[in-house]
Amino acid sequence: MALRRSLSRVATGAAAIALLCAGVAPAVAGQSHPTPPEERFYQGVVTARGGLQLHTSPTRGSEVIGFAPQGAVVDIFCKTPGETVDGNPLWYLLADGTWAWGPARYIDNIGPAPRWCGPTH
C-alpha cells in the first residue's frame, strides 16, 4: 500500500510539473477559490471492455498506476498526442484522485472535446 501511495505521489508530481512547464496549471486540491473556466475539467465515459489501465505517460509501455472500470465517468483535464492506440493518437490526462493518462480511443467525451495540454496546439 505504501508503494502505491508513493507511486501516486510521483505520478501526480510528474504530471503537475509537465503541465506547469507546458504553461498549463491544474487546480490544486484544497484551494477555496473557483477554478477559472480554462482550468475546468471535461468528462468522458470509459468504453474499454473490462476497463482501462491508466498510465504515468501517454504510452502503453509506461507504468500502470490506476484502473477505470468500463462505464466509469472520468474527469479529463486535457488531451495530448501520444502512442497511437487502435488508430487514435490522442491521450487524456485524467484527474480522478491521481493524475494519470488514458488513451482517448477508449474514453468517449461527454460534452465538448477536452482542450490541448500545451500551448503549442
Short mmCIF file of N, CA and C in Angstrom, two decimals:
data_model
loop_
_atom_site.label_atom_id
_atom_site.label_comp_id
_atom_site.label_asym_id
_atom_site.label_seq_id
_atom_site.Cartn_x
_atom_site.Cartn_y
_atom_site.Cartn_z
N MET A 1 0.82 -1.18 0.00
CA MET A 1 0.00 0.00 0.00
C MET A 1 0.87 1.26 0.00
N ALA A 2 1.98 1.24 0.77
CA ALA A 2 2.86 2.40 0.81
C ALA A 2 3.47 2.65 -0.57
N LEU A 3 3.80 1.57 -1.28
CA LEU A 3 4.37 1.71 -2.62
C LEU A 3 3.36 2.38 -3.55
N ARG A 4 2.10 1.97 -3.46
CA ARG A 4 1.06 2.57 -4.31
C ARG A 4 0.92 4.07 -4.03
N ARG A 5 0.94 4.46 -2.74
CA ARG A 5 0.85 5.87 -2.39
C ARG A 5 2.06 6.64 -2.93
N SER A 6 3.24 6.04 -2.83
CA SER A 6 4.45 6.68 -3.33
C SER A 6 4.37 6.88 -4.83
N LEU A 7 3.94 5.84 -5.54
CA LEU A 7 3.80 5.94 -6.99
C LEU A 7 2.78 7.00 -7.36
N SER A 8 1.71 7.06 -6.60
CA SER A 8 0.68 8.06 -6.86
C SER A 8 1.26 9.46 -6.71
N ARG A 9 2.04 9.67 -5.65
CA ARG A 9 2.66 10.99 -5.43
C ARG A 9 3.64 11.33 -6.54
N VAL A 10 4.43 10.34 -6.96
CA VAL A 10 5.41 10.57 -8.04
C VAL A 10 4.68 10.94 -9.32
N ALA A 11 3.65 10.19 -9.65
CA ALA A 11 2.89 10.45 -10.88
C ALA A 11 2.20 11.81 -10.81
N THR A 12 1.63 12.13 -9.67
CA THR A 12 0.96 13.41 -9.52
C THR A 12 1.95 14.55 -9.69
N GLY A 13 3.09 14.42 -9.06
CA GLY A 13 4.12 15.45 -9.17
C GLY A 13 4.64 15.58 -10.58
N ALA A 14 4.90 14.45 -11.23
CA ALA A 14 5.41 14.48 -12.60
C ALA A 14 4.40 15.11 -13.55
N ALA A 15 3.14 14.76 -13.40
CA ALA A 15 2.11 15.33 -14.27
C ALA A 15 1.97 16.83 -14.03
N ALA A 16 1.98 17.24 -12.79
CA ALA A 16 1.86 18.66 -12.48
C ALA A 16 3.05 19.44 -13.02
N ILE A 17 4.27 18.89 -12.87
CA ILE A 17 5.46 19.56 -13.38
C ILE A 17 5.39 19.67 -14.89
N ALA A 18 4.99 18.60 -15.55
CA ALA A 18 4.89 18.62 -17.02
C ALA A 18 3.88 19.68 -17.46
N LEU A 19 2.76 19.77 -16.77
CA LEU A 19 1.75 20.75 -17.14
C LEU A 19 2.23 22.17 -16.88
N LEU A 20 2.90 22.38 -15.76
CA LEU A 20 3.40 23.71 -15.45
C LEU A 20 4.45 24.15 -16.47
N CYS A 21 5.32 23.21 -16.87
CA CYS A 21 6.33 23.52 -17.88
C CYS A 21 5.68 23.85 -19.22
N ALA A 22 4.54 23.25 -19.47
CA ALA A 22 3.82 23.48 -20.73
C ALA A 22 2.93 24.73 -20.65
N GLY A 23 2.91 25.37 -19.48
CA GLY A 23 2.10 26.57 -19.34
C GLY A 23 0.67 26.31 -18.93
N VAL A 24 0.38 25.09 -18.45
CA VAL A 24 -0.96 24.73 -18.02
C VAL A 24 -0.88 24.36 -16.55
N ALA A 25 -1.75 24.91 -15.73
CA ALA A 25 -1.71 24.62 -14.30
C ALA A 25 -3.00 23.96 -13.85
N PRO A 26 -2.92 22.72 -13.34
CA PRO A 26 -4.13 22.09 -12.80
C PRO A 26 -4.54 22.76 -11.50
N ALA A 27 -5.81 22.67 -11.17
CA ALA A 27 -6.29 23.20 -9.91
C ALA A 27 -5.65 22.40 -8.77
N VAL A 28 -5.31 23.08 -7.69
CA VAL A 28 -4.68 22.43 -6.54
C VAL A 28 -5.75 22.07 -5.53
N ALA A 29 -5.69 20.82 -5.03
CA ALA A 29 -6.68 20.38 -4.05
C ALA A 29 -6.63 21.27 -2.83
N GLY A 30 -7.77 21.57 -2.29
CA GLY A 30 -7.86 22.37 -1.09
C GLY A 30 -7.95 23.86 -1.34
N GLN A 31 -7.84 24.29 -2.58
CA GLN A 31 -7.98 25.72 -2.87
C GLN A 31 -9.45 26.10 -2.73
N SER A 32 -9.68 27.29 -2.15
CA SER A 32 -11.06 27.69 -1.93
C SER A 32 -11.62 28.56 -3.04
N HIS A 33 -10.75 29.11 -3.90
CA HIS A 33 -11.27 29.96 -4.97
C HIS A 33 -11.78 29.11 -6.12
N PRO A 34 -12.74 29.62 -6.90
CA PRO A 34 -13.27 28.84 -8.02
C PRO A 34 -12.21 28.64 -9.10
N THR A 35 -12.33 27.52 -9.79
CA THR A 35 -11.42 27.22 -10.88
C THR A 35 -11.78 28.07 -12.09
N PRO A 36 -10.79 28.78 -12.68
CA PRO A 36 -11.09 29.57 -13.89
C PRO A 36 -11.64 28.67 -14.99
N PRO A 37 -12.46 29.21 -15.90
CA PRO A 37 -13.07 28.40 -16.95
C PRO A 37 -12.06 27.58 -17.75
N GLU A 38 -10.86 28.13 -18.02
CA GLU A 38 -9.89 27.38 -18.82
C GLU A 38 -9.26 26.23 -18.06
N GLU A 39 -9.53 26.10 -16.74
CA GLU A 39 -8.97 25.01 -15.95
C GLU A 39 -10.04 24.01 -15.50
N ARG A 40 -11.25 24.16 -15.94
CA ARG A 40 -12.30 23.21 -15.56
C ARG A 40 -12.08 21.88 -16.23
N PHE A 41 -12.63 20.85 -15.62
CA PHE A 41 -12.50 19.50 -16.16
C PHE A 41 -13.57 19.22 -17.20
N TYR A 42 -13.22 18.41 -18.14
CA TYR A 42 -14.17 17.85 -19.10
C TYR A 42 -14.52 16.47 -18.55
N GLN A 43 -15.49 15.81 -19.17
CA GLN A 43 -15.85 14.47 -18.70
C GLN A 43 -15.90 13.50 -19.87
N GLY A 44 -15.69 12.25 -19.53
CA GLY A 44 -15.77 11.18 -20.51
C GLY A 44 -16.22 9.91 -19.84
N VAL A 45 -16.62 8.94 -20.65
CA VAL A 45 -17.03 7.64 -20.12
C VAL A 45 -16.11 6.57 -20.71
N VAL A 46 -15.64 5.68 -19.86
CA VAL A 46 -14.73 4.61 -20.28
C VAL A 46 -15.51 3.56 -21.06
N THR A 47 -15.04 3.26 -22.28
CA THR A 47 -15.72 2.29 -23.14
C THR A 47 -14.98 0.98 -23.29
N ALA A 48 -13.77 0.89 -22.75
CA ALA A 48 -12.95 -0.33 -22.90
C ALA A 48 -13.62 -1.51 -22.19
N ARG A 49 -13.82 -2.58 -22.95
CA ARG A 49 -14.41 -3.78 -22.37
C ARG A 49 -13.48 -4.31 -21.28
N GLY A 50 -13.98 -4.47 -20.08
CA GLY A 50 -13.16 -4.94 -18.97
C GLY A 50 -12.45 -3.82 -18.23
N GLY A 51 -12.58 -2.59 -18.71
CA GLY A 51 -11.96 -1.45 -18.03
C GLY A 51 -10.69 -0.98 -18.72
N LEU A 52 -10.10 0.06 -18.16
CA LEU A 52 -8.98 0.74 -18.80
C LEU A 52 -7.84 0.95 -17.81
N GLN A 53 -6.64 0.51 -18.21
CA GLN A 53 -5.45 0.78 -17.40
C GLN A 53 -5.02 2.22 -17.62
N LEU A 54 -4.60 2.88 -16.55
CA LEU A 54 -4.17 4.27 -16.60
C LEU A 54 -2.66 4.33 -16.36
N HIS A 55 -1.99 5.22 -17.09
CA HIS A 55 -0.53 5.21 -17.16
C HIS A 55 0.12 6.50 -16.66
N THR A 56 1.45 6.42 -16.42
CA THR A 56 2.22 7.58 -15.98
C THR A 56 2.55 8.54 -17.12
N SER A 57 2.46 8.08 -18.36
CA SER A 57 2.69 8.94 -19.53
C SER A 57 1.82 8.42 -20.67
N PRO A 58 1.69 9.19 -21.75
CA PRO A 58 0.77 8.80 -22.83
C PRO A 58 1.32 7.71 -23.76
N THR A 59 1.73 6.60 -23.16
CA THR A 59 2.17 5.42 -23.90
C THR A 59 1.73 4.17 -23.16
N ARG A 60 1.45 3.11 -23.91
CA ARG A 60 1.05 1.84 -23.28
C ARG A 60 2.20 1.19 -22.54
N GLY A 61 3.44 1.53 -22.90
CA GLY A 61 4.60 0.95 -22.24
C GLY A 61 4.97 1.60 -20.92
N SER A 62 4.33 2.72 -20.59
CA SER A 62 4.64 3.38 -19.33
C SER A 62 3.97 2.63 -18.17
N GLU A 63 4.39 2.98 -16.97
CA GLU A 63 3.90 2.29 -15.78
C GLU A 63 2.39 2.47 -15.60
N VAL A 64 1.71 1.38 -15.26
CA VAL A 64 0.27 1.41 -14.96
C VAL A 64 0.12 1.84 -13.50
N ILE A 65 -0.62 2.93 -13.27
CA ILE A 65 -0.79 3.44 -11.90
C ILE A 65 -2.24 3.50 -11.46
N GLY A 66 -3.15 3.09 -12.34
CA GLY A 66 -4.55 3.12 -11.97
C GLY A 66 -5.40 2.30 -12.93
N PHE A 67 -6.68 2.27 -12.64
CA PHE A 67 -7.63 1.49 -13.43
C PHE A 67 -8.98 2.19 -13.37
N ALA A 68 -9.66 2.26 -14.51
CA ALA A 68 -11.02 2.80 -14.57
C ALA A 68 -11.92 1.73 -15.17
N PRO A 69 -12.96 1.33 -14.47
CA PRO A 69 -13.85 0.28 -14.98
C PRO A 69 -14.67 0.76 -16.18
N GLN A 70 -15.09 -0.19 -17.01
CA GLN A 70 -15.96 0.14 -18.14
C GLN A 70 -17.22 0.83 -17.61
N GLY A 71 -17.60 1.92 -18.26
CA GLY A 71 -18.79 2.67 -17.86
C GLY A 71 -18.53 3.78 -16.86
N ALA A 72 -17.32 3.83 -16.30
CA ALA A 72 -16.99 4.88 -15.33
C ALA A 72 -16.95 6.24 -16.02
N VAL A 73 -17.45 7.26 -15.33
CA VAL A 73 -17.34 8.63 -15.81
C VAL A 73 -16.07 9.20 -15.18
N VAL A 74 -15.18 9.73 -16.03
CA VAL A 74 -13.89 10.24 -15.57
C VAL A 74 -13.77 11.73 -15.86
N ASP A 75 -12.99 12.42 -15.02
CA ASP A 75 -12.68 13.83 -15.23
C ASP A 75 -11.44 13.93 -16.10
N ILE A 76 -11.51 14.73 -17.16
CA ILE A 76 -10.41 14.91 -18.11
C ILE A 76 -9.91 16.34 -17.99
N PHE A 77 -8.60 16.49 -17.76
CA PHE A 77 -8.02 17.82 -17.67
C PHE A 77 -7.67 18.36 -19.05
N CYS A 78 -7.01 17.52 -19.88
CA CYS A 78 -6.60 17.97 -21.20
C CYS A 78 -6.22 16.77 -22.06
N LYS A 79 -5.90 17.02 -23.34
CA LYS A 79 -5.51 15.95 -24.27
C LYS A 79 -4.16 16.29 -24.88
N THR A 80 -3.45 15.23 -25.30
CA THR A 80 -2.15 15.40 -25.95
C THR A 80 -1.91 14.23 -26.90
N PRO A 81 -1.10 14.41 -27.93
CA PRO A 81 -0.74 13.27 -28.77
C PRO A 81 0.21 12.34 -28.01
N GLY A 82 0.09 11.07 -28.28
CA GLY A 82 0.94 10.07 -27.66
C GLY A 82 1.00 8.85 -28.55
N GLU A 83 1.22 7.70 -27.95
CA GLU A 83 1.26 6.45 -28.71
C GLU A 83 -0.12 6.19 -29.32
N THR A 84 -0.14 5.83 -30.59
CA THR A 84 -1.41 5.52 -31.27
C THR A 84 -1.97 4.21 -30.74
N VAL A 85 -3.25 4.25 -30.35
CA VAL A 85 -3.95 3.07 -29.84
C VAL A 85 -5.15 2.83 -30.75
N ASP A 86 -5.13 1.73 -31.47
CA ASP A 86 -6.21 1.38 -32.38
C ASP A 86 -6.59 2.54 -33.29
N GLY A 87 -5.58 3.19 -33.87
CA GLY A 87 -5.79 4.26 -34.83
C GLY A 87 -5.98 5.66 -34.24
N ASN A 88 -6.03 5.79 -32.92
CA ASN A 88 -6.23 7.09 -32.29
C ASN A 88 -4.96 7.50 -31.53
N PRO A 89 -4.32 8.62 -31.92
CA PRO A 89 -3.08 9.04 -31.27
C PRO A 89 -3.26 9.90 -30.02
N LEU A 90 -4.49 10.21 -29.64
CA LEU A 90 -4.72 11.12 -28.51
C LEU A 90 -4.82 10.38 -27.18
N TRP A 91 -4.31 11.05 -26.15
CA TRP A 91 -4.40 10.56 -24.77
C TRP A 91 -4.98 11.67 -23.92
N TYR A 92 -5.75 11.28 -22.89
CA TYR A 92 -6.35 12.24 -21.97
C TYR A 92 -5.64 12.17 -20.61
N LEU A 93 -5.37 13.34 -20.04
CA LEU A 93 -4.85 13.40 -18.67
C LEU A 93 -6.06 13.43 -17.75
N LEU A 94 -6.21 12.36 -16.97
CA LEU A 94 -7.36 12.21 -16.09
C LEU A 94 -7.02 12.69 -14.69
N ALA A 95 -7.99 13.25 -14.02
CA ALA A 95 -7.79 13.81 -12.69
C ALA A 95 -8.81 13.23 -11.72
N ASP A 96 -8.79 11.94 -11.56
CA ASP A 96 -9.72 11.27 -10.66
C ASP A 96 -8.97 10.74 -9.44
N GLY A 97 -8.47 11.64 -8.60
CA GLY A 97 -7.73 11.22 -7.42
C GLY A 97 -6.23 11.15 -7.69
N THR A 98 -5.86 10.62 -8.83
CA THR A 98 -4.46 10.53 -9.25
C THR A 98 -4.38 11.04 -10.68
N TRP A 99 -3.40 11.88 -10.97
CA TRP A 99 -3.20 12.31 -12.35
C TRP A 99 -2.64 11.13 -13.12
N ALA A 100 -3.33 10.70 -14.15
CA ALA A 100 -2.90 9.55 -14.94
C ALA A 100 -3.40 9.71 -16.37
N TRP A 101 -2.73 9.05 -17.30
CA TRP A 101 -3.06 9.14 -18.72
C TRP A 101 -3.87 7.93 -19.17
N GLY A 102 -4.90 8.18 -19.98
CA GLY A 102 -5.70 7.12 -20.57
C GLY A 102 -5.85 7.39 -22.06
N PRO A 103 -5.80 6.34 -22.89
CA PRO A 103 -5.95 6.54 -24.34
C PRO A 103 -7.36 7.00 -24.68
N ALA A 104 -7.44 8.07 -25.48
CA ALA A 104 -8.74 8.63 -25.88
C ALA A 104 -9.57 7.62 -26.67
N ARG A 105 -8.93 6.64 -27.27
CA ARG A 105 -9.63 5.62 -28.05
C ARG A 105 -10.70 4.92 -27.21
N TYR A 106 -10.47 4.83 -25.92
CA TYR A 106 -11.39 4.10 -25.04
C TYR A 106 -12.09 5.00 -24.02
N ILE A 107 -12.16 6.30 -24.33
CA ILE A 107 -12.89 7.24 -23.48
C ILE A 107 -13.74 8.13 -24.40
N ASP A 108 -15.05 7.98 -24.32
CA ASP A 108 -15.96 8.81 -25.12
C ASP A 108 -16.25 10.11 -24.38
N ASN A 109 -16.14 11.23 -25.08
CA ASN A 109 -16.41 12.53 -24.47
C ASN A 109 -17.89 12.65 -24.11
N ILE A 110 -18.12 13.30 -22.98
CA ILE A 110 -19.46 13.73 -22.59
C ILE A 110 -19.42 15.24 -22.72
N GLY A 111 -20.05 15.78 -23.72
CA GLY A 111 -19.97 17.21 -23.96
C GLY A 111 -18.80 17.53 -24.89
N PRO A 112 -18.24 18.75 -24.75
CA PRO A 112 -17.18 19.17 -25.67
C PRO A 112 -15.89 18.38 -25.49
N ALA A 113 -15.11 18.34 -26.57
CA ALA A 113 -13.80 17.67 -26.51
C ALA A 113 -12.87 18.47 -25.60
N PRO A 114 -11.99 17.79 -24.87
CA PRO A 114 -11.05 18.48 -23.97
C PRO A 114 -10.09 19.39 -24.73
N ARG A 115 -9.60 20.40 -24.02
CA ARG A 115 -8.60 21.32 -24.57
C ARG A 115 -7.25 20.58 -24.70
N TRP A 116 -6.34 21.17 -25.45
CA TRP A 116 -4.97 20.63 -25.57
C TRP A 116 -4.20 20.93 -24.30
N CYS A 117 -3.27 20.05 -23.93
CA CYS A 117 -2.49 20.23 -22.70
C CYS A 117 -1.50 21.38 -22.79
N GLY A 118 -0.87 21.57 -23.92
CA GLY A 118 0.16 22.59 -24.01
C GLY A 118 -0.24 23.73 -24.93
N PRO A 119 0.53 24.80 -24.89
CA PRO A 119 0.22 25.97 -25.70
C PRO A 119 0.58 25.82 -27.18
N THR A 120 1.20 24.69 -27.55
CA THR A 120 1.67 24.52 -28.94
C THR A 120 0.59 24.08 -29.89
N HIS A 121 -0.61 23.72 -29.39
CA HIS A 121 -1.65 23.21 -30.30
C HIS A 121 -2.70 24.24 -30.56
#
